[in-house]
Short mmCIF file of N, CA and C in Angstrom, two decimals:
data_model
loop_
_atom_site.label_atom_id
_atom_site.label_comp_id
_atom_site.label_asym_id
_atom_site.label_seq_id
_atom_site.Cartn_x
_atom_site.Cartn_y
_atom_site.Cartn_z
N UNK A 16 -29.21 3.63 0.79
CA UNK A 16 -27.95 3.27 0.21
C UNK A 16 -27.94 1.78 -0.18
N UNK A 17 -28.62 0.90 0.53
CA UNK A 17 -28.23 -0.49 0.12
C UNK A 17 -29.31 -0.69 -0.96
N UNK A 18 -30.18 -0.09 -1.08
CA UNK A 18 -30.82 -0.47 -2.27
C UNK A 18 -30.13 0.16 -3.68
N UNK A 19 -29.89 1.22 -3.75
CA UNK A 19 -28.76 2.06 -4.01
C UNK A 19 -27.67 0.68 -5.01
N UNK A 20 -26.78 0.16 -3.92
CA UNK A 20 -26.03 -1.08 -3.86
C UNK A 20 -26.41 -1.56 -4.79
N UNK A 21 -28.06 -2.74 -4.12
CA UNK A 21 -28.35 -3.43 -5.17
C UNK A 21 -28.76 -3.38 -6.30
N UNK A 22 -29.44 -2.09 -6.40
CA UNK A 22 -29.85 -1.58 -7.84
C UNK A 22 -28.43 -2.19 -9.04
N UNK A 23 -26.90 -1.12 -8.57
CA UNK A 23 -26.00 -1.27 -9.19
C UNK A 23 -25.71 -2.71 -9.09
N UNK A 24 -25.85 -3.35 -8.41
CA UNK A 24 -25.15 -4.99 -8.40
C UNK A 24 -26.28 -5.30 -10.01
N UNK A 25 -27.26 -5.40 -9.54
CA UNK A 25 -27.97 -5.97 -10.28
C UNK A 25 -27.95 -5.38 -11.92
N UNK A 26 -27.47 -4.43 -11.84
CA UNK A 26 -26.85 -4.25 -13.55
C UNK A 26 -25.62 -4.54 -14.09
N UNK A 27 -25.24 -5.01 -12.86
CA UNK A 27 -23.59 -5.53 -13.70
C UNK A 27 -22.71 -4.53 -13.32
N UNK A 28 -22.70 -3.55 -12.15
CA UNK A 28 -21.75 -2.47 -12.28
C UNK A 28 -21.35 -2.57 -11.13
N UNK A 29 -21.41 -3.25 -10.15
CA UNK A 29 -20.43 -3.32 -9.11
C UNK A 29 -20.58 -4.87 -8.57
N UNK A 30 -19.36 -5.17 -7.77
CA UNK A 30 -19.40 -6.92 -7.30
C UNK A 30 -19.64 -6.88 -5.98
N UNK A 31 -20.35 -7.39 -5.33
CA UNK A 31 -21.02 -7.51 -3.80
C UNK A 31 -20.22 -8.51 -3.36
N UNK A 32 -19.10 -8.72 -2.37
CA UNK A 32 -18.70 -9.95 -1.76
C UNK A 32 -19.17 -9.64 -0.34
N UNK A 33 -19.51 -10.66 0.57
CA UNK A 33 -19.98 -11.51 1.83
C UNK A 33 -19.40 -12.29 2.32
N UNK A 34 -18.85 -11.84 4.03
CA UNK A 34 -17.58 -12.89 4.24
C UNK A 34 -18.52 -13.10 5.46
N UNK A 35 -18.02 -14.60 5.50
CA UNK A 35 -19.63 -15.02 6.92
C UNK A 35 -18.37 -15.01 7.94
N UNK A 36 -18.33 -14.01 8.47
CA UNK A 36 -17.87 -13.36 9.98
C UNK A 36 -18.54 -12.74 10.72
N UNK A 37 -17.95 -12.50 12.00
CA UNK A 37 -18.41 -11.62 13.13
C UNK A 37 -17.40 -10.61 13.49
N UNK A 38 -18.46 -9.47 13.30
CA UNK A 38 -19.52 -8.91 12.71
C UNK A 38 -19.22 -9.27 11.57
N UNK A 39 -20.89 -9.10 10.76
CA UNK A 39 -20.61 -9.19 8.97
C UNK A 39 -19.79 -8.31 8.37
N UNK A 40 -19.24 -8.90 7.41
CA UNK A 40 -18.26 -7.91 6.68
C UNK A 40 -18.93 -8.49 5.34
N UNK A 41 -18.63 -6.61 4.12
CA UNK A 41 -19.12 -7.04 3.34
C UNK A 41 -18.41 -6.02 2.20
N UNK A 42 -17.87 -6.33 1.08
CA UNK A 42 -17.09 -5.47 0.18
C UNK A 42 -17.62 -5.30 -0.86
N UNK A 43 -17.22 -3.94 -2.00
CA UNK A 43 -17.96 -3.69 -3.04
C UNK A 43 -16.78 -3.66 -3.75
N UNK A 44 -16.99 -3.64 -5.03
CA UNK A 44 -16.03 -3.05 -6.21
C UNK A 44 -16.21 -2.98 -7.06
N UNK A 45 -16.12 -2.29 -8.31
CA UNK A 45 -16.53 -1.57 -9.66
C UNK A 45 -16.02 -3.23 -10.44
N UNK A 46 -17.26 -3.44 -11.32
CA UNK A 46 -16.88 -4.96 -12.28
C UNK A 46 -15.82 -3.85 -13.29
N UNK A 47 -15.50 -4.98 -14.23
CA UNK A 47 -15.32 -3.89 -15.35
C UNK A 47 -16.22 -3.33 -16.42
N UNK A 48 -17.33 -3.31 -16.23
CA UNK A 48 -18.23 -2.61 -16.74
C UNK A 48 -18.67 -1.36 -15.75
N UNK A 49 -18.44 -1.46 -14.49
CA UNK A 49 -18.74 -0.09 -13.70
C UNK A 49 -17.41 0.93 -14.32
N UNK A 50 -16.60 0.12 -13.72
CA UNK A 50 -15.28 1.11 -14.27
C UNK A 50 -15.20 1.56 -15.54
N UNK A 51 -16.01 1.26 -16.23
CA UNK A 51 -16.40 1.85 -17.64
C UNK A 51 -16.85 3.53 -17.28
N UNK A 52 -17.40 3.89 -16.36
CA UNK A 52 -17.77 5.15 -15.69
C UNK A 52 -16.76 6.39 -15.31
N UNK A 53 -15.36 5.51 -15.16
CA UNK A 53 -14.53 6.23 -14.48
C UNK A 53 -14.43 7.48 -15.41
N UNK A 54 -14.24 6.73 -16.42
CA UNK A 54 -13.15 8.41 -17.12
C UNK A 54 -15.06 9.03 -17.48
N UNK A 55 -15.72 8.75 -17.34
CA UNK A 55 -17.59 10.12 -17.42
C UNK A 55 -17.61 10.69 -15.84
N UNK A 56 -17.26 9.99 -15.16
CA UNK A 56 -17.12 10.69 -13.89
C UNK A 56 -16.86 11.77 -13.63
N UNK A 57 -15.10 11.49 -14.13
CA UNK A 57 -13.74 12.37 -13.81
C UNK A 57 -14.10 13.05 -14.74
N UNK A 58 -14.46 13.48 -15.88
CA UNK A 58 -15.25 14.26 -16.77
C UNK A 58 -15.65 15.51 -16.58
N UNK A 59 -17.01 14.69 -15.43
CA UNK A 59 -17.80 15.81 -14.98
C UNK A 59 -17.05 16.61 -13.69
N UNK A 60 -16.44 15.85 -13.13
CA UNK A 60 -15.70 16.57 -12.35
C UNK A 60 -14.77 17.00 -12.59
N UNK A 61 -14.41 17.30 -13.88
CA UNK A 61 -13.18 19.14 -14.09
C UNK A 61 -14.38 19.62 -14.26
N UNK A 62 -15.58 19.41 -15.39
CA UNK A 62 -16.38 19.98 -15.72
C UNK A 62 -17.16 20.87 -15.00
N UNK A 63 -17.28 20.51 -13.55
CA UNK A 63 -17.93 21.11 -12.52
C UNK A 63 -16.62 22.08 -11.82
N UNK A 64 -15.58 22.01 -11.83
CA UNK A 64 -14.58 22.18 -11.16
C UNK A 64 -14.46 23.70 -12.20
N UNK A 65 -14.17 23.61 -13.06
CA UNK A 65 -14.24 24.70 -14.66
C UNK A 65 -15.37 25.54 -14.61
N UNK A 66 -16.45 25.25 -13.98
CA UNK A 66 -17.91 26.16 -14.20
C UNK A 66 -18.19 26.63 -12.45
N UNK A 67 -17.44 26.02 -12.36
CA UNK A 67 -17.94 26.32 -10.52
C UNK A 67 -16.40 26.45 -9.57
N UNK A 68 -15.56 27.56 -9.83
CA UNK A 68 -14.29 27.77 -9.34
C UNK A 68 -14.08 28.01 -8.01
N UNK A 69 -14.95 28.76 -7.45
CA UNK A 69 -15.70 29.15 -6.10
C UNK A 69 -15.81 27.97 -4.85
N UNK A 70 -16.46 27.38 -5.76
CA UNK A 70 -17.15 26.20 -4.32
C UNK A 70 -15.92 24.70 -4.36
N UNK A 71 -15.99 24.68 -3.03
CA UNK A 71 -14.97 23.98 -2.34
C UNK A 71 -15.19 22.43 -2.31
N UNK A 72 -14.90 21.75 -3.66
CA UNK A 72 -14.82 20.58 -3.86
C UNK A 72 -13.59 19.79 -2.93
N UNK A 73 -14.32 18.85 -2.48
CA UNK A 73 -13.34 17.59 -1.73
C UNK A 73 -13.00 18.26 -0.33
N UNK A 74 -13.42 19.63 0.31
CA UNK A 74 -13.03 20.44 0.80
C UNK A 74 -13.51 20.00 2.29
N UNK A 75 -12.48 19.68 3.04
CA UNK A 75 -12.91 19.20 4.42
C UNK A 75 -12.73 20.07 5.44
N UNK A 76 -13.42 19.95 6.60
CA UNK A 76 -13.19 21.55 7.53
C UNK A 76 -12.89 20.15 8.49
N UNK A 77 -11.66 20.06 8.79
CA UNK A 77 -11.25 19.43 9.97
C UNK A 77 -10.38 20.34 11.02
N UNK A 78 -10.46 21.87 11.16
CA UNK A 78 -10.06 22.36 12.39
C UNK A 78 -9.65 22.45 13.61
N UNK A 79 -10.94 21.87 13.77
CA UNK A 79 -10.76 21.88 15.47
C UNK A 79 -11.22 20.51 15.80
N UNK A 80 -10.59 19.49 14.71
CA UNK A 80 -10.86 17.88 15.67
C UNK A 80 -9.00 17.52 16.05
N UNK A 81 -9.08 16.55 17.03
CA UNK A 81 -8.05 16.27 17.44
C UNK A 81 -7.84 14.98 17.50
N UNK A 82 -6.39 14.43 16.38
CA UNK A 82 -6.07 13.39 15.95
C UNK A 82 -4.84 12.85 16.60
N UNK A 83 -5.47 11.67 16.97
CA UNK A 83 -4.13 11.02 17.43
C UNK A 83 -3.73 9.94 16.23
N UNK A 84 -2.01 9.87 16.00
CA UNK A 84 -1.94 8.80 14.80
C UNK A 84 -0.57 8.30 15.66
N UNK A 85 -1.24 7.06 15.24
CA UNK A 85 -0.05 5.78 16.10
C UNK A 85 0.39 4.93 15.08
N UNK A 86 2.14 5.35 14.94
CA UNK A 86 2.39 4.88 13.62
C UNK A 86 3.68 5.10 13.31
N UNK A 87 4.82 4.07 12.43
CA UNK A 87 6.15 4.05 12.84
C UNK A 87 6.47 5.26 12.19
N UNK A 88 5.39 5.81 11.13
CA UNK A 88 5.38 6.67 9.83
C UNK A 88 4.08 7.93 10.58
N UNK A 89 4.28 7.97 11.76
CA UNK A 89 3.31 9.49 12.30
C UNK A 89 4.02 10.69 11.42
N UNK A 90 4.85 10.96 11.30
CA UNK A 90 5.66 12.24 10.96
C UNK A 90 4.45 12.79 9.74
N UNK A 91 4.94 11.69 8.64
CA UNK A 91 5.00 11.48 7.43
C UNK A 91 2.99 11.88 7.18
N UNK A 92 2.84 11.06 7.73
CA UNK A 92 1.00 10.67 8.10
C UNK A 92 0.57 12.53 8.54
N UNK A 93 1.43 12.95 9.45
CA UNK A 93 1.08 13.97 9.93
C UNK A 93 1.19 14.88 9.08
N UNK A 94 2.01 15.01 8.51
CA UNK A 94 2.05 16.11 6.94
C UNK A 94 0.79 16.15 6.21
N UNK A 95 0.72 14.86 5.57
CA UNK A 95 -0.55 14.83 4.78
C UNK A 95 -2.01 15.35 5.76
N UNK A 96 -1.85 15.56 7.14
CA UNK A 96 -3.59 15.81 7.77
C UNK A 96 -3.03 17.37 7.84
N UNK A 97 -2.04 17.66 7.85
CA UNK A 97 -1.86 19.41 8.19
C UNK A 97 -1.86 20.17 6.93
N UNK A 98 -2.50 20.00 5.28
CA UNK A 98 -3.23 21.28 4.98
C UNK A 98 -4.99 20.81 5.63
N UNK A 99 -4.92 20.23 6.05
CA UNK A 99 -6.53 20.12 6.75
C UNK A 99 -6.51 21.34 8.30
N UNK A 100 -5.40 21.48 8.52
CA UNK A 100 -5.25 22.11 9.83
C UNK A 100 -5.80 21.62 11.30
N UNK A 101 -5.65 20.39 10.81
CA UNK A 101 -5.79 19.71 12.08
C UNK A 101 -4.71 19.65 13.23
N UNK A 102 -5.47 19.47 14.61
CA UNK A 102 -4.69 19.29 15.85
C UNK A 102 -3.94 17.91 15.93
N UNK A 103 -2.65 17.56 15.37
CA UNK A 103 -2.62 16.48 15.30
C UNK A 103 -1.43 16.01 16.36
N UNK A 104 -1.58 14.92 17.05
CA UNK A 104 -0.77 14.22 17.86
C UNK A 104 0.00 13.24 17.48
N UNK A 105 0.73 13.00 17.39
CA UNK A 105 1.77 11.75 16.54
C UNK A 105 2.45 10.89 17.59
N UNK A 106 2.46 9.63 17.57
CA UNK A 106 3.42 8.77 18.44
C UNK A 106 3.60 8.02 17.31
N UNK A 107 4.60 7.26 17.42
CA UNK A 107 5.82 6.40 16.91
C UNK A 107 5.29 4.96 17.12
N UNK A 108 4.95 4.82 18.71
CA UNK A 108 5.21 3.82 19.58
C UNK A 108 4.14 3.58 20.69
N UNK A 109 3.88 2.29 20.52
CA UNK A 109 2.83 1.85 21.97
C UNK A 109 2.76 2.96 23.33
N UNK A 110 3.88 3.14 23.39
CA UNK A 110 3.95 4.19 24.89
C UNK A 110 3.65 5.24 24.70
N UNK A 111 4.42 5.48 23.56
CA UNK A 111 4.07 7.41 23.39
C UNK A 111 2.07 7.02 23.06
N UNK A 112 1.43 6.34 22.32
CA UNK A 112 0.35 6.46 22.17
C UNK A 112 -0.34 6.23 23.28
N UNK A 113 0.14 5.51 23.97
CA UNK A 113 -0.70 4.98 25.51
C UNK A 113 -0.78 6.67 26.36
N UNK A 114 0.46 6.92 26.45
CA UNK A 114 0.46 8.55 26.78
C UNK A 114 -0.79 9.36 26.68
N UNK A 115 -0.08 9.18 25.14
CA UNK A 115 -1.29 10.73 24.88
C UNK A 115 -2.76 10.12 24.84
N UNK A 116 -2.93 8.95 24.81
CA UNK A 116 -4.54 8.77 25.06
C UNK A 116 -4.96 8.52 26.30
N UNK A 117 -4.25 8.68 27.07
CA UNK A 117 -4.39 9.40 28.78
C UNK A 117 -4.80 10.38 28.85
N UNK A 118 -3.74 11.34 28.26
CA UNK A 118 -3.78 13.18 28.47
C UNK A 118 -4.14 13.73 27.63
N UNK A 119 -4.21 13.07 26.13
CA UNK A 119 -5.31 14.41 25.67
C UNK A 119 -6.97 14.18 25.55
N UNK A 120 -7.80 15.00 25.22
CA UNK A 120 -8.96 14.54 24.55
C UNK A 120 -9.31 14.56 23.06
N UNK A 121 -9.86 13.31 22.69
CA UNK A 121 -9.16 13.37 21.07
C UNK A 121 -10.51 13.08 20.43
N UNK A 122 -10.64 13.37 19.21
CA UNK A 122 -11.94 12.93 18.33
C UNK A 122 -11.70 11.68 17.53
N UNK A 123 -10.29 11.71 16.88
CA UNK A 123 -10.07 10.42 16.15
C UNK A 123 -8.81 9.99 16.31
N UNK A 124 -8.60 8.57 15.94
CA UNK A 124 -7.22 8.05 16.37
C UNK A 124 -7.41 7.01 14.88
N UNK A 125 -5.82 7.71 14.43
CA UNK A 125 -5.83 6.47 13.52
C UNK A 125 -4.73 5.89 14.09
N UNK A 126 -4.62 3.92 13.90
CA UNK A 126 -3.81 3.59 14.60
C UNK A 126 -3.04 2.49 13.07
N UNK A 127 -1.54 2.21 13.08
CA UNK A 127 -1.09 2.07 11.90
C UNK A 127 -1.17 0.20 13.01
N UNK A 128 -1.65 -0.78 11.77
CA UNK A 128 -2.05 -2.27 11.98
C UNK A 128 -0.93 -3.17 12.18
N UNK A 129 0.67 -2.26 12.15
CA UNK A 129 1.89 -2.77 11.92
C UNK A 129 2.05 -3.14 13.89
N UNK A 130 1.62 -1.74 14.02
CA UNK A 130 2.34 -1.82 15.24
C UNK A 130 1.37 -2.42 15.97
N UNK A 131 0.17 -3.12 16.19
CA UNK A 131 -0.91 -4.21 16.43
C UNK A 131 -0.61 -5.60 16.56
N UNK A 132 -0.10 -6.41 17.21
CA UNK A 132 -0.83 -7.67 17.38
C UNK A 132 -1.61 -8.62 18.42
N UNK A 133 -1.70 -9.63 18.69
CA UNK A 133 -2.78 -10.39 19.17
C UNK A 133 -1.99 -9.95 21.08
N UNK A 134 -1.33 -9.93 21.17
CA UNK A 134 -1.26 -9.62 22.98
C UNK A 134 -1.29 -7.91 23.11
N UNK A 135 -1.09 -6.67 21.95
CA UNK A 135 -1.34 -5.42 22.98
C UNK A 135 -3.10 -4.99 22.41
N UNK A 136 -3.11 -5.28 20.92
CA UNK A 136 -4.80 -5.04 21.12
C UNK A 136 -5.72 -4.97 22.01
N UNK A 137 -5.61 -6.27 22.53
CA UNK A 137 -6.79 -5.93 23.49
C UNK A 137 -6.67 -4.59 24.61
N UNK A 138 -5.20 -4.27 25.01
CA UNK A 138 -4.94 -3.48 25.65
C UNK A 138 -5.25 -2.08 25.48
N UNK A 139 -5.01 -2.13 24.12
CA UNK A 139 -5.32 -1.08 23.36
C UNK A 139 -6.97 -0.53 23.25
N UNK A 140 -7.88 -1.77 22.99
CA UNK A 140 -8.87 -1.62 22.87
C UNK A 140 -9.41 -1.30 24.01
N UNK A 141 -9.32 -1.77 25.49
CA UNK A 141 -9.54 -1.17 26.31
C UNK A 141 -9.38 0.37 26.76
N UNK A 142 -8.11 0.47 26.21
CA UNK A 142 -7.43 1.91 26.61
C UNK A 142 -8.79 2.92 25.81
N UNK A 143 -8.84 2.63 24.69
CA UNK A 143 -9.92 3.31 24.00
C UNK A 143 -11.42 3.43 24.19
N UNK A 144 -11.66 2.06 25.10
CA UNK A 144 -13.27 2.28 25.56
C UNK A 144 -13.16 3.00 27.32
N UNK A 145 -12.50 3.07 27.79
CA UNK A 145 -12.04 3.76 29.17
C UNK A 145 -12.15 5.26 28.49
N UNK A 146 -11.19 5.67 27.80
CA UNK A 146 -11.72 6.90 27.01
C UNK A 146 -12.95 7.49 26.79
N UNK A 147 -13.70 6.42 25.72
CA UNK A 147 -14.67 7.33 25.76
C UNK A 147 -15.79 6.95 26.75
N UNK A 148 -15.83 6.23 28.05
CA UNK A 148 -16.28 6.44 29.12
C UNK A 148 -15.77 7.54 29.73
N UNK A 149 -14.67 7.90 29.71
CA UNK A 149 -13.98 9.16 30.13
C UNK A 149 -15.00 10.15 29.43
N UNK A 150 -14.63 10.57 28.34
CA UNK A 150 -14.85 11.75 27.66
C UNK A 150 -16.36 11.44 27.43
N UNK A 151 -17.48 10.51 27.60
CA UNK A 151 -18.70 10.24 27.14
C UNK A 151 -19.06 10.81 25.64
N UNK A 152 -18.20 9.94 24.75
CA UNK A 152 -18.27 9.74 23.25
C UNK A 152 -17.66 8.81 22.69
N UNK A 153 -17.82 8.86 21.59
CA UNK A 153 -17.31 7.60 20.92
C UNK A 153 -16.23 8.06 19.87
N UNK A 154 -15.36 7.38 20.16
CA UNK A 154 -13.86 7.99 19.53
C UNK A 154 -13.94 7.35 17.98
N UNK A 155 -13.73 8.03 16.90
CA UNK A 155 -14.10 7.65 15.18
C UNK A 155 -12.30 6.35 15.38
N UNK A 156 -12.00 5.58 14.83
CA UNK A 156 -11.23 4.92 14.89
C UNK A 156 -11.23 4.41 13.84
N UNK A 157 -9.33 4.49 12.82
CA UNK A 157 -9.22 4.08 11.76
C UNK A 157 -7.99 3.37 11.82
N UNK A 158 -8.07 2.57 11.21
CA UNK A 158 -6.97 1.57 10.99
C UNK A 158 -5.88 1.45 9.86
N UNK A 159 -4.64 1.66 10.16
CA UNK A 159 -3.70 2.32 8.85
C UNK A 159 -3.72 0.86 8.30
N UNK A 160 -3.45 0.32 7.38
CA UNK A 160 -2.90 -1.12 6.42
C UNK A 160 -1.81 -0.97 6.04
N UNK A 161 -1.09 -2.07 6.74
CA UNK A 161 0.27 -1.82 6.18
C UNK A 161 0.15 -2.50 4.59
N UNK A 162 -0.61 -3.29 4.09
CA UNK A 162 -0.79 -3.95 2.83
C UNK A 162 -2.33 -3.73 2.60
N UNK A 163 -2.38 -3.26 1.25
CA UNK A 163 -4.07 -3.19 0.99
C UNK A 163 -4.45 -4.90 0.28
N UNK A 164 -4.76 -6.10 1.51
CA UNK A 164 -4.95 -7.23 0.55
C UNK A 164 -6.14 -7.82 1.63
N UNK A 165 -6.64 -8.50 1.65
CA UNK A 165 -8.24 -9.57 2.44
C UNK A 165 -7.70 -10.05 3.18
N UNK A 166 -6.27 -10.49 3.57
CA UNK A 166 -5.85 -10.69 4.42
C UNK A 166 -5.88 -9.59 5.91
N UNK A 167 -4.99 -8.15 5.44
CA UNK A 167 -5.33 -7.11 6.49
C UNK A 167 -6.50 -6.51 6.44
N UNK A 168 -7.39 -6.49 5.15
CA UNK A 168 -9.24 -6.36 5.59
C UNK A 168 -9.49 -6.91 6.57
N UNK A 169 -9.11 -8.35 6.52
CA UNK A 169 -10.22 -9.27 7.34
C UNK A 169 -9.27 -8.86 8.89
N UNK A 170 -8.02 -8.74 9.21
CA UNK A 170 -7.54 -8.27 10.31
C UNK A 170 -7.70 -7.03 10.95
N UNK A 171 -7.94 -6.15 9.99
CA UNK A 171 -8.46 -5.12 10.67
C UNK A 171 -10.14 -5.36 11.43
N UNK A 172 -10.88 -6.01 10.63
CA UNK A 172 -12.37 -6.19 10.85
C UNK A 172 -12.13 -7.23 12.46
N UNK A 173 -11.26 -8.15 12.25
CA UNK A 173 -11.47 -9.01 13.51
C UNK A 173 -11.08 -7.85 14.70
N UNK A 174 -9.60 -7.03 14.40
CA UNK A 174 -9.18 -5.73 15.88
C UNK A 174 -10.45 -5.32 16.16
N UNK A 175 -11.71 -5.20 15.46
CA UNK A 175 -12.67 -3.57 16.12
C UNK A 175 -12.68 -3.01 15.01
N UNK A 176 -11.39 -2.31 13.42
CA UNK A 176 -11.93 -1.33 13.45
C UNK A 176 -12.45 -1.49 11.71
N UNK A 177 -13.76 -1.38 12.08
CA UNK A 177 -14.61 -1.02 10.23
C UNK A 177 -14.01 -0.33 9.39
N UNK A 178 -13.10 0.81 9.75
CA UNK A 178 -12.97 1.48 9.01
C UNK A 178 -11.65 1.82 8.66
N UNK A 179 -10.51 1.46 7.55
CA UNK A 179 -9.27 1.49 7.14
C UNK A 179 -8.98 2.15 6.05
N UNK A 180 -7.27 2.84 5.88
CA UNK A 180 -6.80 3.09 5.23
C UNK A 180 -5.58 2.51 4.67
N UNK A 181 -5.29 2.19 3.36
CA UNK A 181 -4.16 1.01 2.83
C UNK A 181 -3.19 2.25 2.95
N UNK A 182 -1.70 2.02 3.39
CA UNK A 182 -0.66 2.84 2.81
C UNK A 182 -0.67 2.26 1.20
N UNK A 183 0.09 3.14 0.37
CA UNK A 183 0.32 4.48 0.92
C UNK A 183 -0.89 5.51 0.85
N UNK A 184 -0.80 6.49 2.16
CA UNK A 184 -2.11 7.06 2.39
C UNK A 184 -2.22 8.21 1.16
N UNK A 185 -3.35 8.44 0.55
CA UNK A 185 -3.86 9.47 -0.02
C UNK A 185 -4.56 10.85 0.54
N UNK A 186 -3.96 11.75 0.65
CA UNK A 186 -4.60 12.89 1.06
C UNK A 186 -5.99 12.85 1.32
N UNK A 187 -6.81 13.10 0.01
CA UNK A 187 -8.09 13.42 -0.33
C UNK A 187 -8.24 11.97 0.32
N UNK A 188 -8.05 10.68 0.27
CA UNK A 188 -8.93 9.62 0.80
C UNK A 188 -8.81 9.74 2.60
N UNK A 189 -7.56 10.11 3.05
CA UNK A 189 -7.83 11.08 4.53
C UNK A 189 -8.43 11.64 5.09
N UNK A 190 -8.11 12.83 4.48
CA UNK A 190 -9.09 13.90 4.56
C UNK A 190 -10.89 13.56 4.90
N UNK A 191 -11.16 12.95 3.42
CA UNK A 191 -12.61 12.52 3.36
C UNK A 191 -12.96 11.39 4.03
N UNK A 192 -12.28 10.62 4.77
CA UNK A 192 -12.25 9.55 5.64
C UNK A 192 -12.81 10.38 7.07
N UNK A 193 -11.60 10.92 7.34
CA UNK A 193 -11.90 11.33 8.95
C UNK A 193 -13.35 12.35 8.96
N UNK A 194 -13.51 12.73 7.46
CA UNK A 194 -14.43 13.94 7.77
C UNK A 194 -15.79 13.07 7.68
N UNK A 195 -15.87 12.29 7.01
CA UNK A 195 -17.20 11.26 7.24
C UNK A 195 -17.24 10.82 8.70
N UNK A 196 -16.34 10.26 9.37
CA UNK A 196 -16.40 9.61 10.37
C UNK A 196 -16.54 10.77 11.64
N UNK A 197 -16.53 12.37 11.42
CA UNK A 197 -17.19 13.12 12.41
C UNK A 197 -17.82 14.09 11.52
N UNK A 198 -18.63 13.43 10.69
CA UNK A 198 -19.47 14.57 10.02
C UNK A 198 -19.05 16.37 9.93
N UNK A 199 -18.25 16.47 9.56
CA UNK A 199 -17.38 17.22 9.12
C UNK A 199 -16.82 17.91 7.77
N UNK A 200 -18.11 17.44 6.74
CA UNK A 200 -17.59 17.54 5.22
C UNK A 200 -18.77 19.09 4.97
N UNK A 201 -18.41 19.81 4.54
CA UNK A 201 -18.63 21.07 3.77
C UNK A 201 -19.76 20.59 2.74
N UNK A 202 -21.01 21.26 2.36
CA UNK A 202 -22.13 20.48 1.34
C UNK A 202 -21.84 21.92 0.50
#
């Protein structure tokens, strides 16, 4: 993949930024000459979608994982993961989430970055490595954005978690989020 990367950097079709932190963080994005691709993309994909009606594009089998979402907007969040048919757990609030990541056993937790700052994190983060010493695994962990800007990038990257979603959330970028993060996507 990273050669992959650089191949495209090096033609002009995507922008490589490098932020000298710990851990490295590192972002991509279509120049406007990549984005020249978009609409040949989206193209081929009715095109494939039109010749191939059958097979289950974007199609995630999230069943039987169990989501916890910590978030003032769980309800809302929870709609969008239930045509996935997921087991999903919803809290509101620090407590109700502290709860259920006591008593249930969970595969992923997305946690919304609103309700986060510098005195319960760490608490939090503990609560989550006690877990998966508990359960002996490693819990997939995503981080909601209350603003998609480098500001809550770089805050999410300092909490722990690599891996975020900007409200407002997108189904399909859900969906295909959690299903990467427990290998879970349909080929």
């Amino acid at each position: 993949m990273t050669q992959q990367l650089r191949e495209l950097e090096a033609e002009g079709l995507i922008y490589r930024e490098s932020y000298p932190e710990s851990p490295p963080r590192v972002e991509y994005a279509l120049t406007p000459q990549g984005q020249t691709f978009t609409p040949i993309v989206e193209s081929m994909s009715v095109w494939g979608k039109a010749h191939k009606p059958d097979y289950p594009f974007g199609y995630c089998r999230l069943e039987n994982l169990r989501v916890l979402i910590v978030s003032p907007d769980a309800s809302s969040i929870s709609a969008i993961l239930e045509i996935y048919l997921t087991n999903i757990i919803a809290a509101t609030d620090f407590e109700a989430a502290f709860h259920s990541l006591s008593q249930a056993e969970l595969d992923i937790v997305l946690m919304d970055l609103a309700l986060l700052n510098d005195v319960n994190a760490p608490s939090f983060v503990t609560q989550i490595q006690q877990i998966e010493k508990t359960q002996q695994k490693n819990l997939a962990i995503v981080a909601i954005l209350p603003h998609n800007n480098a500001i809550e990038r770089g805050r999410a990257f300092r909490l722990g978690f690599p891996v975020h979603l900007p409200k407002p959330i997108e189904s399909t970028e859900m969906g295909s989020t959690i299903a990467s993060l427990t290998a879970q996507v349909v080929e």
